[in-house]
Coordinates of C-alpha atoms in Angstrom, one line a residue:
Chain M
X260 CA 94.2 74.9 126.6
X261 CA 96.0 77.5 128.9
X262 CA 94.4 77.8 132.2
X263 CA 93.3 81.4 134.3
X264 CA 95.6 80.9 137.2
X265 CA 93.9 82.1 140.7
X266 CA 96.5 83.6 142.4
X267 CA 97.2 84.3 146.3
X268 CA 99.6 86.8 147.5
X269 CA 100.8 87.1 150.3
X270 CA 102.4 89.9 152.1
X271 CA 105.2 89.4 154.9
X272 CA 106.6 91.9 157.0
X273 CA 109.2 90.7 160.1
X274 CA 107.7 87.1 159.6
X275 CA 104.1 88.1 160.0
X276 CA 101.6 88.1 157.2
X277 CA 100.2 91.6 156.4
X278 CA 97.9 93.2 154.6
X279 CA 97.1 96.8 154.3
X280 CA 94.8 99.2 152.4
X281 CA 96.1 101.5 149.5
X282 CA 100.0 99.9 150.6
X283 CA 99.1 101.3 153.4
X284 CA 98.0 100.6 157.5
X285 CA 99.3 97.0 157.2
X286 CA 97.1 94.6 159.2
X287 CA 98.5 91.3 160.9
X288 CA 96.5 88.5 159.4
X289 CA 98.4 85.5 160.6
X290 CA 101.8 83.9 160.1
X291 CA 103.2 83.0 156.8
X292 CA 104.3 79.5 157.1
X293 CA 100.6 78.2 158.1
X294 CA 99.4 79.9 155.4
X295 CA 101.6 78.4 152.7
X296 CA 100.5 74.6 154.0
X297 CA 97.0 75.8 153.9
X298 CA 97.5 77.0 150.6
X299 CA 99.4 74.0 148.7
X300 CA 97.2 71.6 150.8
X301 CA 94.6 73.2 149.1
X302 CA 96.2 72.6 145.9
X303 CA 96.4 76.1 144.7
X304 CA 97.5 77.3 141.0
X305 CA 100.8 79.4 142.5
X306 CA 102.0 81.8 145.1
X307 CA 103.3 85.1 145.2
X308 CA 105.4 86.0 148.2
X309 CA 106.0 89.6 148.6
X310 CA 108.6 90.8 151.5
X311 CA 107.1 94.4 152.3
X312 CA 110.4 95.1 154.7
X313 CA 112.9 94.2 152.3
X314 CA 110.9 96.2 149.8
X315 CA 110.1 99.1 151.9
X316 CA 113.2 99.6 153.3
X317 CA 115.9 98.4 150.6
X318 CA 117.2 95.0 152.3
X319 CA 118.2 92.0 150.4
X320 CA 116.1 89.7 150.2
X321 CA 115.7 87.4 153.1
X322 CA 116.3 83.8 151.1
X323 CA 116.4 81.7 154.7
X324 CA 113.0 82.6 155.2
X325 CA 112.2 82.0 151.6
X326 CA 114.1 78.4 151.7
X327 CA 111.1 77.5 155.1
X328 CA 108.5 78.7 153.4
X329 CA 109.8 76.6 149.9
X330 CA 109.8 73.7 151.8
X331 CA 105.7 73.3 152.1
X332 CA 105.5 74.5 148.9
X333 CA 104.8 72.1 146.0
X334 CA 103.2 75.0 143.7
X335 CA 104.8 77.7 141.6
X336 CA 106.5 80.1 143.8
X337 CA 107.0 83.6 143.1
X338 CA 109.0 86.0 145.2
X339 CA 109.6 89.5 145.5
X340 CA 110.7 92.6 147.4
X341 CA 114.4 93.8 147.8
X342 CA 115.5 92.2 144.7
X343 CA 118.1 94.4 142.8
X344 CA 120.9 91.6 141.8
X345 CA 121.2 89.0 139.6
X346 CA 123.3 87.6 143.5
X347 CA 119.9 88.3 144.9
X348 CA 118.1 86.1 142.2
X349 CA 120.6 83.4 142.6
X350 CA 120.2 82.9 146.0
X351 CA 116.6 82.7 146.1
X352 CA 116.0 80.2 143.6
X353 CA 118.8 78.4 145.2
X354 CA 116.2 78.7 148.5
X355 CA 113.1 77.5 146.6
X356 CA 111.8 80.1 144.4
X357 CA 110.5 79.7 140.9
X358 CA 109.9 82.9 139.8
X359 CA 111.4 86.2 141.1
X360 CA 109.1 89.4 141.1
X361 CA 111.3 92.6 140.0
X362 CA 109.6 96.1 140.8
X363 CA 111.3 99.3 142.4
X364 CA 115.1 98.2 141.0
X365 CA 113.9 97.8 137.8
X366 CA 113.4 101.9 137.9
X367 CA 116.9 102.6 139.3
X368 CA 118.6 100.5 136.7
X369 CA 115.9 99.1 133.9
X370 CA 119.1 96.8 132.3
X371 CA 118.5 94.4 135.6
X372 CA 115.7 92.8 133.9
X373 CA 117.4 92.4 130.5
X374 CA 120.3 90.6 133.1
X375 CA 117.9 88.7 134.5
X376 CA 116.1 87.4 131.6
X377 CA 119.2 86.7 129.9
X378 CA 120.2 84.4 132.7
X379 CA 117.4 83.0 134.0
X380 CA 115.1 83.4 131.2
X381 CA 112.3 85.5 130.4
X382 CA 110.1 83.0 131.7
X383 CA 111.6 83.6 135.5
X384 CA 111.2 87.3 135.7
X385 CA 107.7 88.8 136.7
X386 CA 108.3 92.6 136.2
X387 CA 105.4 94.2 138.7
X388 CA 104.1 97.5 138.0
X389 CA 102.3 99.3 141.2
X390 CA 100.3 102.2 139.7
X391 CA 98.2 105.3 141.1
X392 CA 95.7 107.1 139.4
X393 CA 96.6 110.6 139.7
X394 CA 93.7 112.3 137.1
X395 CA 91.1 110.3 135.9
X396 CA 92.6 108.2 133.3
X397 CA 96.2 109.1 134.3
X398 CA 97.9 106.7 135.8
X399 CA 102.0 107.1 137.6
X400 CA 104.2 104.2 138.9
X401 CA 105.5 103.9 141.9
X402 CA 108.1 102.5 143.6
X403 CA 109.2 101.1 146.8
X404 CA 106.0 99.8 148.0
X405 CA 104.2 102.6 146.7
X406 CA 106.2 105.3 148.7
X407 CA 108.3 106.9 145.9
X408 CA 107.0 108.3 142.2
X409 CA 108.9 107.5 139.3
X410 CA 107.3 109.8 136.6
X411 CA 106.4 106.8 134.4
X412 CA 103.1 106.2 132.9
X413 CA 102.5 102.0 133.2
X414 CA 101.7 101.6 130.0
X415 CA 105.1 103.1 128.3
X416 CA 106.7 101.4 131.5
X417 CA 105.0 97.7 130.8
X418 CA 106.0 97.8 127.2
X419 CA 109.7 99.1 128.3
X420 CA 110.0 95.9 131.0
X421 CA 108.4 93.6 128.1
X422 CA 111.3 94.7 125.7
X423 CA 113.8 94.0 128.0
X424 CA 112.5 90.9 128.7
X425 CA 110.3 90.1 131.6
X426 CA 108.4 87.2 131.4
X427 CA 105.5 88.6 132.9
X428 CA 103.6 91.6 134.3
X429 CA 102.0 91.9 137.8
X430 CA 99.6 95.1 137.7
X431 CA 98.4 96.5 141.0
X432 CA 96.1 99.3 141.6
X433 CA 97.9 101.2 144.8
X434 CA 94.1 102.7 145.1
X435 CA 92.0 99.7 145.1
X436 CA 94.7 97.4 146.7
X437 CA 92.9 96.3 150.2
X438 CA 89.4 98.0 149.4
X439 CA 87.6 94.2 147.8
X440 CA 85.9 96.8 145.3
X441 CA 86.9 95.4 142.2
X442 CA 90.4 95.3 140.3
X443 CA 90.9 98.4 138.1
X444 CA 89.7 97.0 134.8
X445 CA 90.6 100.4 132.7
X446 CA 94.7 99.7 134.2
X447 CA 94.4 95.8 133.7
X448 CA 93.4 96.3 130.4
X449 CA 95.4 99.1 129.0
X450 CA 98.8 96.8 130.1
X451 CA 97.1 93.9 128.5
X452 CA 96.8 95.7 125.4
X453 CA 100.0 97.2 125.3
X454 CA 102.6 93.7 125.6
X455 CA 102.7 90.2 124.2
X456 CA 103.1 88.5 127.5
X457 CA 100.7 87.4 130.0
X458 CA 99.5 89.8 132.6
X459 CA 98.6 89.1 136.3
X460 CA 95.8 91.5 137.4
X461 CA 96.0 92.4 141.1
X462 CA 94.4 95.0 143.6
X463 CA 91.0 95.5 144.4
X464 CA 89.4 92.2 144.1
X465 CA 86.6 91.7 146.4
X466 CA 84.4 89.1 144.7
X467 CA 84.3 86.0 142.3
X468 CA 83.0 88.0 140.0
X469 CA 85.8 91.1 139.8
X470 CA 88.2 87.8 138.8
X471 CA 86.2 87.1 136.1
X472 CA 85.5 90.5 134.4
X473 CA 89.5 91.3 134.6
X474 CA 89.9 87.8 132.4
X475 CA 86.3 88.6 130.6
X476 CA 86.9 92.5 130.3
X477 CA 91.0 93.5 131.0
X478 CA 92.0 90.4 129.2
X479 CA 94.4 89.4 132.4
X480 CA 95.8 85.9 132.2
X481 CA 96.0 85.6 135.8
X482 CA 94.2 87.4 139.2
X483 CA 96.0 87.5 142.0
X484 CA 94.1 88.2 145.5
X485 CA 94.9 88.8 148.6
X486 CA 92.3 90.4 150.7
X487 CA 89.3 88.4 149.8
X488 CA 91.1 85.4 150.5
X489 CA 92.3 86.8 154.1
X490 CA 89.2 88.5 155.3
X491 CA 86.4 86.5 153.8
X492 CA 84.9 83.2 153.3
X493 CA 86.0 83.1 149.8
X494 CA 88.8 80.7 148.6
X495 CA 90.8 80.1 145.6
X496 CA 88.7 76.9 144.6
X497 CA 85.7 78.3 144.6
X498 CA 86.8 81.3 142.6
X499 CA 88.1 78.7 140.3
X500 CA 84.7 77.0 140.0
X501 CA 83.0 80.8 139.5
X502 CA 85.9 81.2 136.7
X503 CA 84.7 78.0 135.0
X504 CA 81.0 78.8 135.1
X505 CA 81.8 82.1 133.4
X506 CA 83.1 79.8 130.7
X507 CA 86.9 80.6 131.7
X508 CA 89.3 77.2 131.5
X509 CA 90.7 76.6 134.9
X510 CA 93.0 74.0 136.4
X511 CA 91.2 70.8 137.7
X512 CA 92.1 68.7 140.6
X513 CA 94.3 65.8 139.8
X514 CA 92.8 62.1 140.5
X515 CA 94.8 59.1 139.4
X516 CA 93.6 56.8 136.9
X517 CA 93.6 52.8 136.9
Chain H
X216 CA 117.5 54.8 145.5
X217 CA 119.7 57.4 145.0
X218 CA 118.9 60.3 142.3
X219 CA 121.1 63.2 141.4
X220 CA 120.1 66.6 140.5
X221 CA 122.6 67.9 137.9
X222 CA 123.7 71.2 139.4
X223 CA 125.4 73.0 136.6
X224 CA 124.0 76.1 137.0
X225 CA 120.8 76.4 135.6
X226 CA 118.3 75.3 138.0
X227 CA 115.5 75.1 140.3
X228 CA 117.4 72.9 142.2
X229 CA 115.7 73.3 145.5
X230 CA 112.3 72.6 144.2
X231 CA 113.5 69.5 142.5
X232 CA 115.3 68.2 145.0
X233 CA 112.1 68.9 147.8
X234 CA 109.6 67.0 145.6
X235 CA 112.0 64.0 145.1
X236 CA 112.4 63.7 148.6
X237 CA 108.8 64.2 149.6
X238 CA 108.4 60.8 147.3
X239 CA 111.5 59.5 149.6
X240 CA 114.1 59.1 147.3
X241 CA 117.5 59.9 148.2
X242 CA 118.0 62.9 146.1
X243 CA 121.7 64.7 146.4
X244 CA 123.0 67.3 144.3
X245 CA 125.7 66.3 142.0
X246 CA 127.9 69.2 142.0
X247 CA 130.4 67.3 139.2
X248 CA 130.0 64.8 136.9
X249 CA 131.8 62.1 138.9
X250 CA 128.6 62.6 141.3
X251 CA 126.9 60.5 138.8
X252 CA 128.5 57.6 139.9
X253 CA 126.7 57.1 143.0
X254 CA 123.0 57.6 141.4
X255 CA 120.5 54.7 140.3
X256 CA 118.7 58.1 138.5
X257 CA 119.3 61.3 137.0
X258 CA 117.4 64.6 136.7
X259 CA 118.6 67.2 134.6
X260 CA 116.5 70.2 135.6
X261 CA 116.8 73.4 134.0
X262 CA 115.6 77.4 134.1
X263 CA 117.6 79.6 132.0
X264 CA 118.6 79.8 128.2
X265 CA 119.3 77.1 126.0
X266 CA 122.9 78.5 125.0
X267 CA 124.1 79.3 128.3
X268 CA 123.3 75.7 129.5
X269 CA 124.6 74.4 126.6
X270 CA 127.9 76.0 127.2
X271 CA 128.1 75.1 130.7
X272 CA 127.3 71.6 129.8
X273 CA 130.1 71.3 127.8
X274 CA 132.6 73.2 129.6
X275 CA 132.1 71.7 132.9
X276 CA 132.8 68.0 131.3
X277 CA 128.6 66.6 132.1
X278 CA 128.1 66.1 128.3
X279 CA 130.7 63.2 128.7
X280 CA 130.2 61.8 132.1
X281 CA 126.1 61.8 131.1
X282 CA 127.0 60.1 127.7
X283 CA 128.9 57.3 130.0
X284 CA 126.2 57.0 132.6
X285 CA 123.1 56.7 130.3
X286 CA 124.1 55.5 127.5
X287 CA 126.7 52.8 128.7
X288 CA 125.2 52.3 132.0
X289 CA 121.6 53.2 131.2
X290 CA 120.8 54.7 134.0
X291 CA 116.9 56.6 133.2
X292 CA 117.8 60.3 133.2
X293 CA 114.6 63.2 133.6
X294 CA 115.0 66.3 131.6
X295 CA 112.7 68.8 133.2
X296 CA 112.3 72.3 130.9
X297 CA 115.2 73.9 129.6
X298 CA 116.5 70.1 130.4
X299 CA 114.2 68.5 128.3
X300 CA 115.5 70.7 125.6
X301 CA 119.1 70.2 126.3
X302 CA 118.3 66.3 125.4
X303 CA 117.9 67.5 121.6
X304 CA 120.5 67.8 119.4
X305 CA 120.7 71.7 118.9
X306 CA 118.6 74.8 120.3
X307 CA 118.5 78.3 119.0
X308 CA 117.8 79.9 122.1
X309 CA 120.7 83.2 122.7
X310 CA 122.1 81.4 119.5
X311 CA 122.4 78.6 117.7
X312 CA 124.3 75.6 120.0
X313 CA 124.4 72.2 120.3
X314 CA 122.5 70.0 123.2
X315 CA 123.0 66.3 124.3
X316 CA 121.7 64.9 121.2
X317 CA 120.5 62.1 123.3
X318 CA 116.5 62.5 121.7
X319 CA 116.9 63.8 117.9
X320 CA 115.1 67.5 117.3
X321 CA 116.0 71.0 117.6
X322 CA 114.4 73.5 120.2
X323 CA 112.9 76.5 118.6
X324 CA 110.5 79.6 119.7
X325 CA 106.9 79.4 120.4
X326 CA 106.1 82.2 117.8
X327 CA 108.8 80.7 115.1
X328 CA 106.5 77.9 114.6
X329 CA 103.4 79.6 114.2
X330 CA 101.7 80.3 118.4
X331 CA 99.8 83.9 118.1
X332 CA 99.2 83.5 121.9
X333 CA 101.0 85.4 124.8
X334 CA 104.9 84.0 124.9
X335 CA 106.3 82.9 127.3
X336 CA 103.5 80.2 127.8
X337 CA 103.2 80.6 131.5
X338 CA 100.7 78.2 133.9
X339 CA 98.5 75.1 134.2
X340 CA 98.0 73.5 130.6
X341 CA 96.0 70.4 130.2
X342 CA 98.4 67.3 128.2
X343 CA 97.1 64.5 125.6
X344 CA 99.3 61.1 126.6
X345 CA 99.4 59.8 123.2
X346 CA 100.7 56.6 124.0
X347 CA 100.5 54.5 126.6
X348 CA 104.2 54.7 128.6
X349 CA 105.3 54.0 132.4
X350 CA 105.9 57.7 132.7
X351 CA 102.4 58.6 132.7
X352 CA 101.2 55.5 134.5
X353 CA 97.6 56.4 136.2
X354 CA 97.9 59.7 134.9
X355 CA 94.9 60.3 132.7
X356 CA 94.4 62.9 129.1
X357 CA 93.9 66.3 129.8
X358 CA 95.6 66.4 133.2
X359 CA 97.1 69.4 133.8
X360 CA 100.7 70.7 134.5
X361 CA 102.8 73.7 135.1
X362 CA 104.6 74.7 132.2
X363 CA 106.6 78.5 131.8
X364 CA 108.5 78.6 128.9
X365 CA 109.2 80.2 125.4
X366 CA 110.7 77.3 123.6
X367 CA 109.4 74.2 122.4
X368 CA 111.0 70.5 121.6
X369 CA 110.8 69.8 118.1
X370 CA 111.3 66.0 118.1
X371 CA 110.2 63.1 115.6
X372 CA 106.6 61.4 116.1
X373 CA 108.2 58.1 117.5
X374 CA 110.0 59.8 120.4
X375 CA 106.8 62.0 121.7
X376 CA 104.7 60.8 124.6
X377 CA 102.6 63.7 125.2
X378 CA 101.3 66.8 123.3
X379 CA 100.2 70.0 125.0
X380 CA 98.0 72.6 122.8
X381 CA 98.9 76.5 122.9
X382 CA 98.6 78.1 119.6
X383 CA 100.2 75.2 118.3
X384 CA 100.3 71.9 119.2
X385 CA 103.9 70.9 120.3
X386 CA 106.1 67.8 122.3
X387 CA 105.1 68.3 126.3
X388 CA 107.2 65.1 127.3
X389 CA 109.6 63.2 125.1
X390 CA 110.8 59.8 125.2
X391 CA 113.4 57.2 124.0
X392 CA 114.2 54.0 125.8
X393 CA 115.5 55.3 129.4
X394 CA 115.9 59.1 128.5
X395 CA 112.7 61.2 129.2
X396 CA 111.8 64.9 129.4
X397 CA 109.3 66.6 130.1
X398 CA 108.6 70.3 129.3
X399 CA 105.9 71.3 132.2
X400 CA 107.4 71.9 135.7
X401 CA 106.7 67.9 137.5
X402 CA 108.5 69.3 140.4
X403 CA 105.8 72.2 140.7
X404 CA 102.6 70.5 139.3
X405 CA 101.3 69.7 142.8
X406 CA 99.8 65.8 142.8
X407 CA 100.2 65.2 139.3
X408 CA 103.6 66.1 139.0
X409 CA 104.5 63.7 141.6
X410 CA 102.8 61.3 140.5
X411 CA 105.0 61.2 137.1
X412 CA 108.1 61.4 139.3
X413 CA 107.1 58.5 140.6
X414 CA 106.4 57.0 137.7
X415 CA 110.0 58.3 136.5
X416 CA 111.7 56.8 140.0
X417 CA 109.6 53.4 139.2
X418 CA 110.9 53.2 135.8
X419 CA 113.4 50.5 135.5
X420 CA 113.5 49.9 139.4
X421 CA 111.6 46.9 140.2

């Protein structure tokens, strides 16, 4: 049986972990590298490393870093932010990365992710979808860390990405990002409804409990966090044990037999 | 020992080649297929589609150098993912094309065969060993690993070691003699995958 993956991202801008509110007022909560050992000492299910600068700011993607931060990393690694090439994708798996996380290119010139799929297979490309709620019940992407509109509704946009290929979709809530009050289960699970491959929720969570109802409720096959895992006593594992009270399968720890 | 990491293109190589040496083998990455040579062990990793690697395979003259090494020199090789399906003898991924044909069986989709679930099968998915092999030495049923992928192996009974369950229940490692694959992620399942790397580096070492 699949697992619910409990995912961590983490945020890096000029080698500092971040993390802000709304994609906004980004907050120094430590140092990458530190984090990452923490994290695959800790055994957890997979990573997502976003670069906000590269994003923000249109710069390749930084793959030196990417290649330190692979070394201590013996978990799936997925990394985003500045990607617009299939050059860019090629270097950082070169430097360590699994998966590469596709979101304000993909607006500028949608056939990158039917490129990238057909060369690194679908299974490679998370297509990530930030999303604001502009009416109740209306929902626009946007790009470039959340800076730029693009006019598309997610759901149109998720289905588009899906046909072209991406492997996966990340969903982020710009409005609940940083606030720990929950993911937005009406988003999660109007993307979840609308494509055939598995959906990462992310934005909002807060609790145990918000991972659960986005599996329970949104249907998400994944939850990525980021600020209940900085700012909290909550980890990973123990969400994991929550997740499997709730009768969700999760990952168990690996002891060797005889 | 020395193991090379076939680079023809297609891979994770960096991952592959950091979990190898966290286990302290001398992993290098063969950039031809004279490379091969020099290596005890071989890992043919993979990420990517089944034509395109098929093609570069070929073209790039590793078909023939790995058909020398293992067969005539048996040297163990590890097909990880899209390598593990390369072993088969054809693949319909971007086309049909022909693999390595060094394990019997053809790679087909998820969905062709019958899984309603969300393709590609992405993350931690518990594995029945179903029978007792050195690759899965002290690894135990229902241990998990990190698979991401949209095809499946589609090999005879004999030549399966373990089974993983997603819709439908397909080939999660093969085996014959000294050719393995494997179609979870070792290099990324954390402990468990390196304890089957071990188990892979063990094999035919001692």
């Amino acid at each position: 049986m699949l697992k619910v993956r409990v995912i961590p991202t983490l945020l890096w801008k000029n080698l500092g972990l971040v993390k802000g509110v709304g994609f906004n007022s980004w907050r120094r909560v430590g140092s990458v590298l530190p984090s990452i050992k923490v994290y695959n000492m800790r055994d957890v299910d997979e990573l997502i490393l976003v670069d906000i600068n590269a994003s923000q700011d249109q710069q390749a993607p930084d793959h030196d870093s990417v290649s330190d931060f692979s070394d201590e990393c013996f978990v799936p690694l997925t990394v985003g932010g500045g990607i617009n090439s299939v050059d860019h994708i090629v270097h950082l798996l070169k430097a360590g990365a699994d998966k590469i996380c596709l979101n304000s290119a993909a607006y500028d010139d949608p056939s990158l992710i039917d490129r990238a799929a057909a060369h690194f297979g679908a299974q490679c490309v998370i297509a990530s979808i930030d999303a604001r709620q502009m009416e109740p019940g209306r929902y626009e992407c946007f790009s470039h860390a959340g800076t730029r509109a693009t006019g598309k509704d997610p759901i149109s946009w998720a289905r588009e990405l899906a046909d072209r290929g991406a492997g996966e979709i990340l969903i982020t809530s710009i409005d609940l990002d940083g606030t720990m009050q929950g993911y937005d289960l009406r988003l999660v699970s109007s993307i979840t409804q609308a494509v055939a491959i598995p959906v990462i929720a992310s934005g909002g969570a807060g609790s145990y409990q918000d991972m659960v109802l986005a599996v329970k409720e949104a249907g998400a096959s994944a939850v990525a966090a980021a600020s209940m895992f900085h700012f909290t006593e909550q980890t990973p594992a123990e969400a994991k044990r929550h997740l499997q009270q709730a009768g969700i399968p999760v990952r168990r720890n690996f002891v060797e037999t005889d | 020992m020395k193991v090379a990491i076939i680079n023809y293109g297609m891979g994770n190589l960096g991952s592959v080649r950091r979990a190898l040496a966290e286990l302290h083998a001398e992993a290098f990455i063969a950039d031809h297929p004279g490379a091969l040579w020099d290596a005890q062990h071989i890992v043919l990793p993979g990420v990517g589609s089944f034509a395109e690697g098929s093609a570069r395979l070929h073209a790039d003259g590793w078909d023939e150098a790995l058909r020398k090494q293992v067969i005539e020199h048996r040297k163990p090789i590890l097909g990880i993912c899209l390598g593990m399906q390369l072993l088969a003898s054809q693949g319909e991924e971007g086309g049909s094309s022909r693999g390595l044909n060094l394990i019997p069986g053809k790679v087909a989709r998820l969905d062709t065969l019958g899984c309603r679930e969300r393709v590609p099968h992405a993350g931690w998915n518990d594995v029945e060993v179903v029978s007792t092999h050195p690759l899965f030495a002290h690894i135990g049923n229902e241990t998990d690993f990190y698979f991401v992928h949209s095809y499946v192996f589609c090999a005879q009974p004999e030549h399966v070691l373990a089974t993983c369950k997603y819709g439908v229940s397909f080939a999660a490692a093969v085996g014959e003699g000294h050719v393995f694959g494997t179609q979870f992620h070792p290099e990324k399942s954390s402990k468990a995958g390196h304890r089957l790397l071990r188990n892979f580096l063990e094999y035919g070492s001692c």
